[in-house]
Coordinates of C-alpha atoms in Angstrom, one line a residue:
X1 CA 0.2 0.0 0.0
X2 CA 1.2 3.6 -0.7
X3 CA 1.3 6.0 1.9
X4 CA 0.8 9.3 -0.3
X5 CA -1.7 11.7 0.8
X6 CA -2.9 14.6 -0.8
X7 CA -1.6 17.8 0.6
X8 CA -3.3 19.5 3.2
X9 CA -3.0 23.2 4.5
X10 CA -4.2 24.8 7.5
X11 CA -5.3 28.4 7.1
X12 CA -7.4 30.9 10.1
X13 CA -11.0 30.6 9.4
X14 CA -12.6 34.4 9.5
X15 CA -15.2 36.7 8.0
X16 CA -18.2 35.0 6.3
X17 CA -16.6 31.3 6.7
X18 CA -17.2 31.6 10.4
X19 CA -20.8 31.3 9.8
X20 CA -20.7 28.1 8.3
X21 CA -20.3 25.3 10.4
X22 CA -17.2 22.8 10.0
X23 CA -18.0 19.9 8.0
X24 CA -16.6 16.6 8.3
X25 CA -15.3 14.8 5.2
X26 CA -18.3 12.7 5.6
X27 CA -20.6 15.7 5.0
X28 CA -18.3 16.3 2.0
X29 CA -19.0 12.9 0.5
X30 CA -22.9 13.2 1.7
X31 CA -23.2 16.7 -0.3
X32 CA -21.2 14.8 -3.3
X33 CA -23.8 12.3 -3.6
X34 CA -26.9 14.7 -3.4
X35 CA -25.0 16.4 -6.2
X36 CA -24.6 13.2 -8.5
X37 CA -28.3 12.4 -7.6
X38 CA -29.5 16.0 -8.8
X39 CA -27.5 15.6 -11.8
X40 CA -28.9 12.2 -12.9
X41 CA -32.1 13.4 -12.3
X42 CA -32.2 16.5 -14.5
X43 CA -30.5 14.3 -17.4
X44 CA -33.9 12.2 -16.9
X45 CA -36.2 15.4 -16.7
X46 CA -34.2 16.9 -19.6
X47 CA -35.1 13.8 -21.5
X48 CA -38.5 14.1 -20.6
X49 CA -38.9 17.6 -22.0
X50 CA -37.3 16.3 -25.2
X51 CA -39.7 13.2 -25.7
X52 CA -42.7 15.1 -24.9
X53 CA -42.0 17.8 -27.6
X54 CA -41.5 20.4 -25.0
X55 CA -38.3 21.7 -25.8
X56 CA -39.9 25.0 -26.8
X57 CA -42.7 24.9 -24.4
X58 CA -41.1 28.3 -23.0
X59 CA -40.3 29.7 -26.5
X60 CA -37.3 32.4 -25.1
X61 CA -34.8 32.7 -22.8
X62 CA -34.1 33.5 -19.9
X63 CA -37.8 34.4 -19.4
X64 CA -40.7 31.8 -20.6
X65 CA -42.2 34.5 -22.8
X66 CA -41.1 38.0 -24.1
X67 CA -43.2 39.3 -21.0
X68 CA -43.4 36.9 -18.5
X69 CA -40.6 34.6 -16.4
X70 CA -43.4 31.9 -16.1
X71 CA -45.8 30.0 -18.8
X72 CA -49.3 31.0 -19.3
X73 CA -52.2 29.0 -20.0
X74 CA -51.9 29.2 -23.6
X75 CA -48.6 27.4 -23.6
X76 CA -50.4 24.3 -22.2
X77 CA -48.7 21.2 -20.7
X78 CA -45.3 21.8 -22.9
X79 CA -45.0 25.1 -21.1
X80 CA -45.3 23.6 -17.7
X81 CA -42.9 20.8 -18.6
X82 CA -40.3 23.1 -19.8
X83 CA -40.8 25.5 -16.8
X84 CA -40.6 22.9 -14.4
X85 CA -37.3 21.5 -15.7
X86 CA -35.8 25.0 -15.6
X87 CA -37.1 25.2 -12.1
X88 CA -35.3 22.1 -11.4
X89 CA -32.1 23.6 -12.6
X90 CA -32.1 25.9 -9.5
X91 CA -32.4 22.7 -7.3
X92 CA -29.0 21.5 -9.0
X93 CA -27.8 24.8 -8.6
X94 CA -28.3 24.9 -4.8
X95 CA -27.1 21.6 -4.0
X96 CA -23.7 22.7 -6.0
X97 CA -23.4 25.8 -4.3
X98 CA -23.8 24.2 -1.1
X99 CA -21.3 21.4 -2.1
X100 CA -18.8 24.4 -2.5
X101 CA -19.3 25.9 0.7
X102 CA -18.9 22.5 2.4
X103 CA -15.6 22.2 0.6
X104 CA -14.3 25.5 1.1
X105 CA -15.2 25.4 4.7
X106 CA -13.3 22.1 5.5
X107 CA -10.0 22.1 7.3
X108 CA -7.5 21.0 6.8
X109 CA -7.7 22.8 3.5
X110 CA -7.7 20.3 0.5
X111 CA -6.9 22.3 -2.7
X112 CA -7.8 19.2 -4.9
X113 CA -11.5 19.2 -3.7
X114 CA -11.6 22.9 -3.9
X115 CA -10.7 22.5 -7.5
X116 CA -13.1 19.9 -8.5
X117 CA -16.1 21.5 -6.3
X118 CA -15.8 25.0 -7.9
X119 CA -15.4 23.1 -11.4
X120 CA -18.6 21.2 -10.9
X121 CA -20.4 24.2 -9.6
X122 CA -19.1 26.5 -12.4
X123 CA -20.8 23.7 -14.7
X124 CA -24.4 24.5 -13.8
X125 CA -24.6 28.1 -14.9
X126 CA -22.7 26.8 -18.0
X127 CA -25.4 24.3 -18.5
X128 CA -28.1 27.0 -18.2
X129 CA -26.2 29.4 -20.7
X130 CA -26.2 26.6 -23.1
X131 CA -29.9 25.4 -22.7
X132 CA -30.6 29.0 -23.3
X133 CA -28.7 29.1 -26.5
X134 CA -30.2 25.7 -27.6
X135 CA -33.9 27.6 -27.2
X136 CA -32.9 30.7 -28.9
X137 CA -31.4 28.7 -32.1
X138 CA -34.5 26.6 -32.3
X139 CA -33.2 23.7 -30.6
X140 CA -30.1 23.2 -32.8
X141 CA -29.4 19.7 -32.4
X142 CA -25.7 20.0 -31.6
X143 CA -25.8 22.5 -29.1
X144 CA -29.0 20.0 -27.1
X145 CA -26.0 17.5 -27.2
X146 CA -23.7 19.9 -25.4
X147 CA -26.4 21.0 -23.0
X148 CA -26.5 17.4 -22.0
X149 CA -23.0 16.4 -22.1
X150 CA -22.5 19.1 -19.4
X151 CA -24.4 16.9 -16.9
X152 CA -21.8 14.0 -17.2
X153 CA -19.0 16.3 -16.7
X154 CA -20.6 17.7 -13.5
X155 CA -21.0 14.2 -12.1
X156 CA -17.5 13.1 -13.3
X157 CA -15.9 16.1 -11.2
X158 CA -18.3 15.2 -8.6
X159 CA -17.5 11.5 -8.2
X160 CA -13.9 12.5 -8.4
X161 CA -14.0 14.8 -5.5
X162 CA -15.5 11.9 -3.3
X163 CA -13.1 9.7 -4.4
X164 CA -10.2 11.9 -3.8
X165 CA -11.8 12.8 -0.3
X166 CA -10.7 9.1 0.9
X167 CA -8.4 9.1 3.9
X168 CA -7.1 5.9 3.6
X169 CA -4.0 5.1 1.2
X170 CA -4.6 4.3 -2.5
X171 CA -3.6 0.7 -3.1
X172 CA -1.0 -0.6 -5.6
X173 CA -2.4 -1.8 -8.8
X174 CA -1.4 -4.1 -11.6
X175 CA -0.7 -2.0 -14.9
X176 CA -3.2 -4.2 -17.1
X177 CA -6.0 -3.1 -14.4
X178 CA -5.1 0.3 -14.5
X179 CA -4.7 0.5 -18.2
X180 CA -8.2 -1.2 -18.6
X181 CA -9.9 1.3 -16.0
X182 CA -8.4 4.2 -18.2
X183 CA -9.9 2.3 -21.3
X184 CA -13.1 2.1 -20.0
X185 CA -13.3 5.8 -19.2
X186 CA -12.6 6.2 -22.9
X187 CA -15.0 4.0 -24.2
X188 CA -17.8 5.1 -22.0
X189 CA -17.6 8.7 -22.8
X190 CA -17.1 7.7 -26.5
X191 CA -20.4 5.8 -26.2
X192 CA -22.3 8.7 -24.5
X193 CA -20.8 11.3 -27.1
X194 CA -22.0 9.0 -29.7
X195 CA -25.3 8.4 -28.0
X196 CA -26.1 12.2 -28.4
X197 CA -25.4 12.1 -31.7
X198 CA -28.1 9.1 -32.4
X199 CA -30.3 11.1 -30.7
X200 CA -29.8 14.3 -32.8
X201 CA -30.7 11.9 -35.7
X202 CA -33.6 10.7 -34.5
X203 CA -37.2 11.4 -34.1
X204 CA -37.1 12.9 -30.7
X205 CA -35.9 16.2 -31.4
X206 CA -37.6 18.2 -28.6
X207 CA -40.0 20.1 -30.9
X208 CA -42.0 18.9 -33.9
X209 CA -40.5 21.3 -36.2
X210 CA -37.0 21.2 -35.4
X211 CA -34.2 20.0 -37.8
X212 CA -31.9 17.1 -37.1
X213 CA -28.3 16.7 -37.3
X214 CA -28.2 15.1 -40.9
X215 CA -26.9 11.8 -40.1
X216 CA -28.2 8.6 -40.9
X217 CA -30.3 7.6 -37.7
X218 CA -29.4 3.8 -38.8
X219 CA -25.9 4.1 -39.6
X220 CA -25.0 6.2 -36.0
X221 CA -27.2 3.7 -34.2
X222 CA -24.9 1.1 -35.6
X223 CA -21.6 2.7 -34.7
X224 CA -23.0 3.5 -31.4
X225 CA -24.0 0.0 -30.9
X226 CA -20.5 -1.2 -32.1
X227 CA -18.6 1.0 -29.8
X228 CA -20.9 -0.6 -26.7
X229 CA -19.6 -4.0 -27.7
X230 CA -16.3 -2.5 -27.5
X231 CA -16.9 -1.2 -24.3
X232 CA -18.6 -4.8 -23.3
X233 CA -15.4 -6.3 -24.1
X234 CA -13.2 -4.1 -22.1
X235 CA -15.4 -4.1 -19.0
X236 CA -15.2 -8.0 -19.0
X237 CA -11.3 -8.2 -19.4
X238 CA -11.5 -5.7 -16.5
X239 CA -13.7 -7.7 -14.2
X240 CA -11.3 -10.9 -15.2
X241 CA -8.4 -8.7 -14.4
X242 CA -9.4 -7.6 -11.2
X243 CA -10.0 -11.1 -10.0
X244 CA -6.8 -12.8 -10.9
X245 CA -4.4 -9.9 -9.8
X246 CA -3.8 -8.3 -6.4
X247 CA -6.1 -5.5 -6.7
X248 CA -8.5 -4.2 -4.2
X249 CA -11.7 -5.7 -2.8
X250 CA -13.3 -1.9 -3.9
X251 CA -12.2 -2.0 -7.2
X252 CA -13.4 -5.6 -7.9
X253 CA -17.0 -4.7 -6.7
X254 CA -16.8 -1.5 -8.8
X255 CA -16.0 -3.3 -12.1
X256 CA -18.5 -6.0 -11.7
X257 CA -20.8 -3.1 -11.0
X258 CA -20.0 -1.4 -14.3
X259 CA -20.3 -4.3 -16.0
X260 CA -23.6 -4.9 -14.7
X261 CA -24.9 -1.6 -15.6
X262 CA -23.4 -1.7 -19.0
X263 CA -25.3 -5.2 -19.7
X264 CA -28.5 -3.5 -18.7
X265 CA -28.0 -0.4 -20.5
X266 CA -27.4 -2.3 -23.7
X267 CA -30.5 -4.4 -23.1
X268 CA -32.3 -1.2 -22.5
X269 CA -30.8 0.3 -25.5
X270 CA -31.5 -2.5 -28.1
X271 CA -35.3 -2.3 -26.9
X272 CA -35.9 1.1 -27.2
X273 CA -34.4 0.8 -30.7
X274 CA -36.5 -2.2 -31.8
X275 CA -39.7 -0.9 -30.1
X276 CA -39.8 2.4 -31.6
X277 CA -38.4 4.5 -28.9
X278 CA -41.1 4.3 -26.4
X279 CA -40.8 7.4 -23.8
X280 CA -40.5 5.2 -20.8
X281 CA -37.5 2.9 -22.1
X282 CA -35.7 6.1 -23.4
X283 CA -35.9 7.6 -20.1
X284 CA -34.5 4.3 -18.2
X285 CA -31.7 4.7 -20.9
X286 CA -30.8 8.1 -19.7
X287 CA -30.8 7.4 -16.1
X288 CA -28.5 4.6 -16.8
X289 CA -26.1 7.0 -18.6
X290 CA -26.0 9.0 -15.7
X291 CA -25.2 6.0 -13.3
X292 CA -22.6 4.6 -16.0
X293 CA -20.8 8.0 -16.0
X294 CA -20.7 7.8 -12.2
X295 CA -19.6 4.1 -11.9
X296 CA -16.6 4.4 -14.4
X297 CA -15.6 7.7 -12.6
X298 CA -15.3 5.6 -9.5
X299 CA -13.5 2.6 -11.0
X300 CA -11.0 5.3 -12.5
X301 CA -10.7 6.8 -9.2
X302 CA -9.9 3.5 -7.5
X303 CA -7.3 2.3 -10.0
X304 CA -4.4 3.3 -7.3
X305 CA -1.0 3.6 -7.9
X306 CA 1.3 1.6 -10.2
X307 CA 2.2 -1.8 -8.8
X308 CA 5.8 -2.3 -8.6

């Protein structure tokens, strides 16, 4: 086991920070979990906006209409769905701010945790602005994809923060396991990115009048499936490698969970494709995408240090 620990600093607490109760590392992790949950949640509600054709339920931004920040009756259910999703964005922002406050108040100072919490918190307004641009551009599929991808980035930053908050030493891990863990991250992100292109080529644009990205839906869906099969191969190899080499019990469990979620995600993906993209199945697919990002980030964070 390595004895390396992240650098820690002490600093007097003054001014505003005296008003914030000093948190424990457990509190840091709890708020991290809360951030992951709300970000996966908004992935699902954002999917609901798209699936119901409510992307332009509020036809402008940052207000809902030119003369109101809230939808009026004429906008109907689509306006209500889009406005509700916007309000959930404020929940995500509140959790991000509270997480940031907890990390900034924690002593001894952990600058690595501060950087991750700050980046995650800044991702929330960035996502809001990109979402606004997507509305103002009539749901341009590329901007909609960028809007979605901010959530996986925030989830990645937050899970990384939680993994780095550990106090126990990181284990030594064989090079093959470390390489497979890294490859799984690349494959998952490639899968998710291609998934947004498949979505941009498909029928659920968020509004009946919105154009698509111009790709052949069957072609990009096949490419997406090919990458998924590659990801499954990497994950199977990772599970085997963690079983036959000296790796931590935590990493073995995480690798198994990662493979299980990938198999479930693949099954859901094929089901939605061959059943005409029913809403419920698509929403499960989006939920699992968020969970997959969290798991692969945890796997990468647990890969430890090179074994000598």
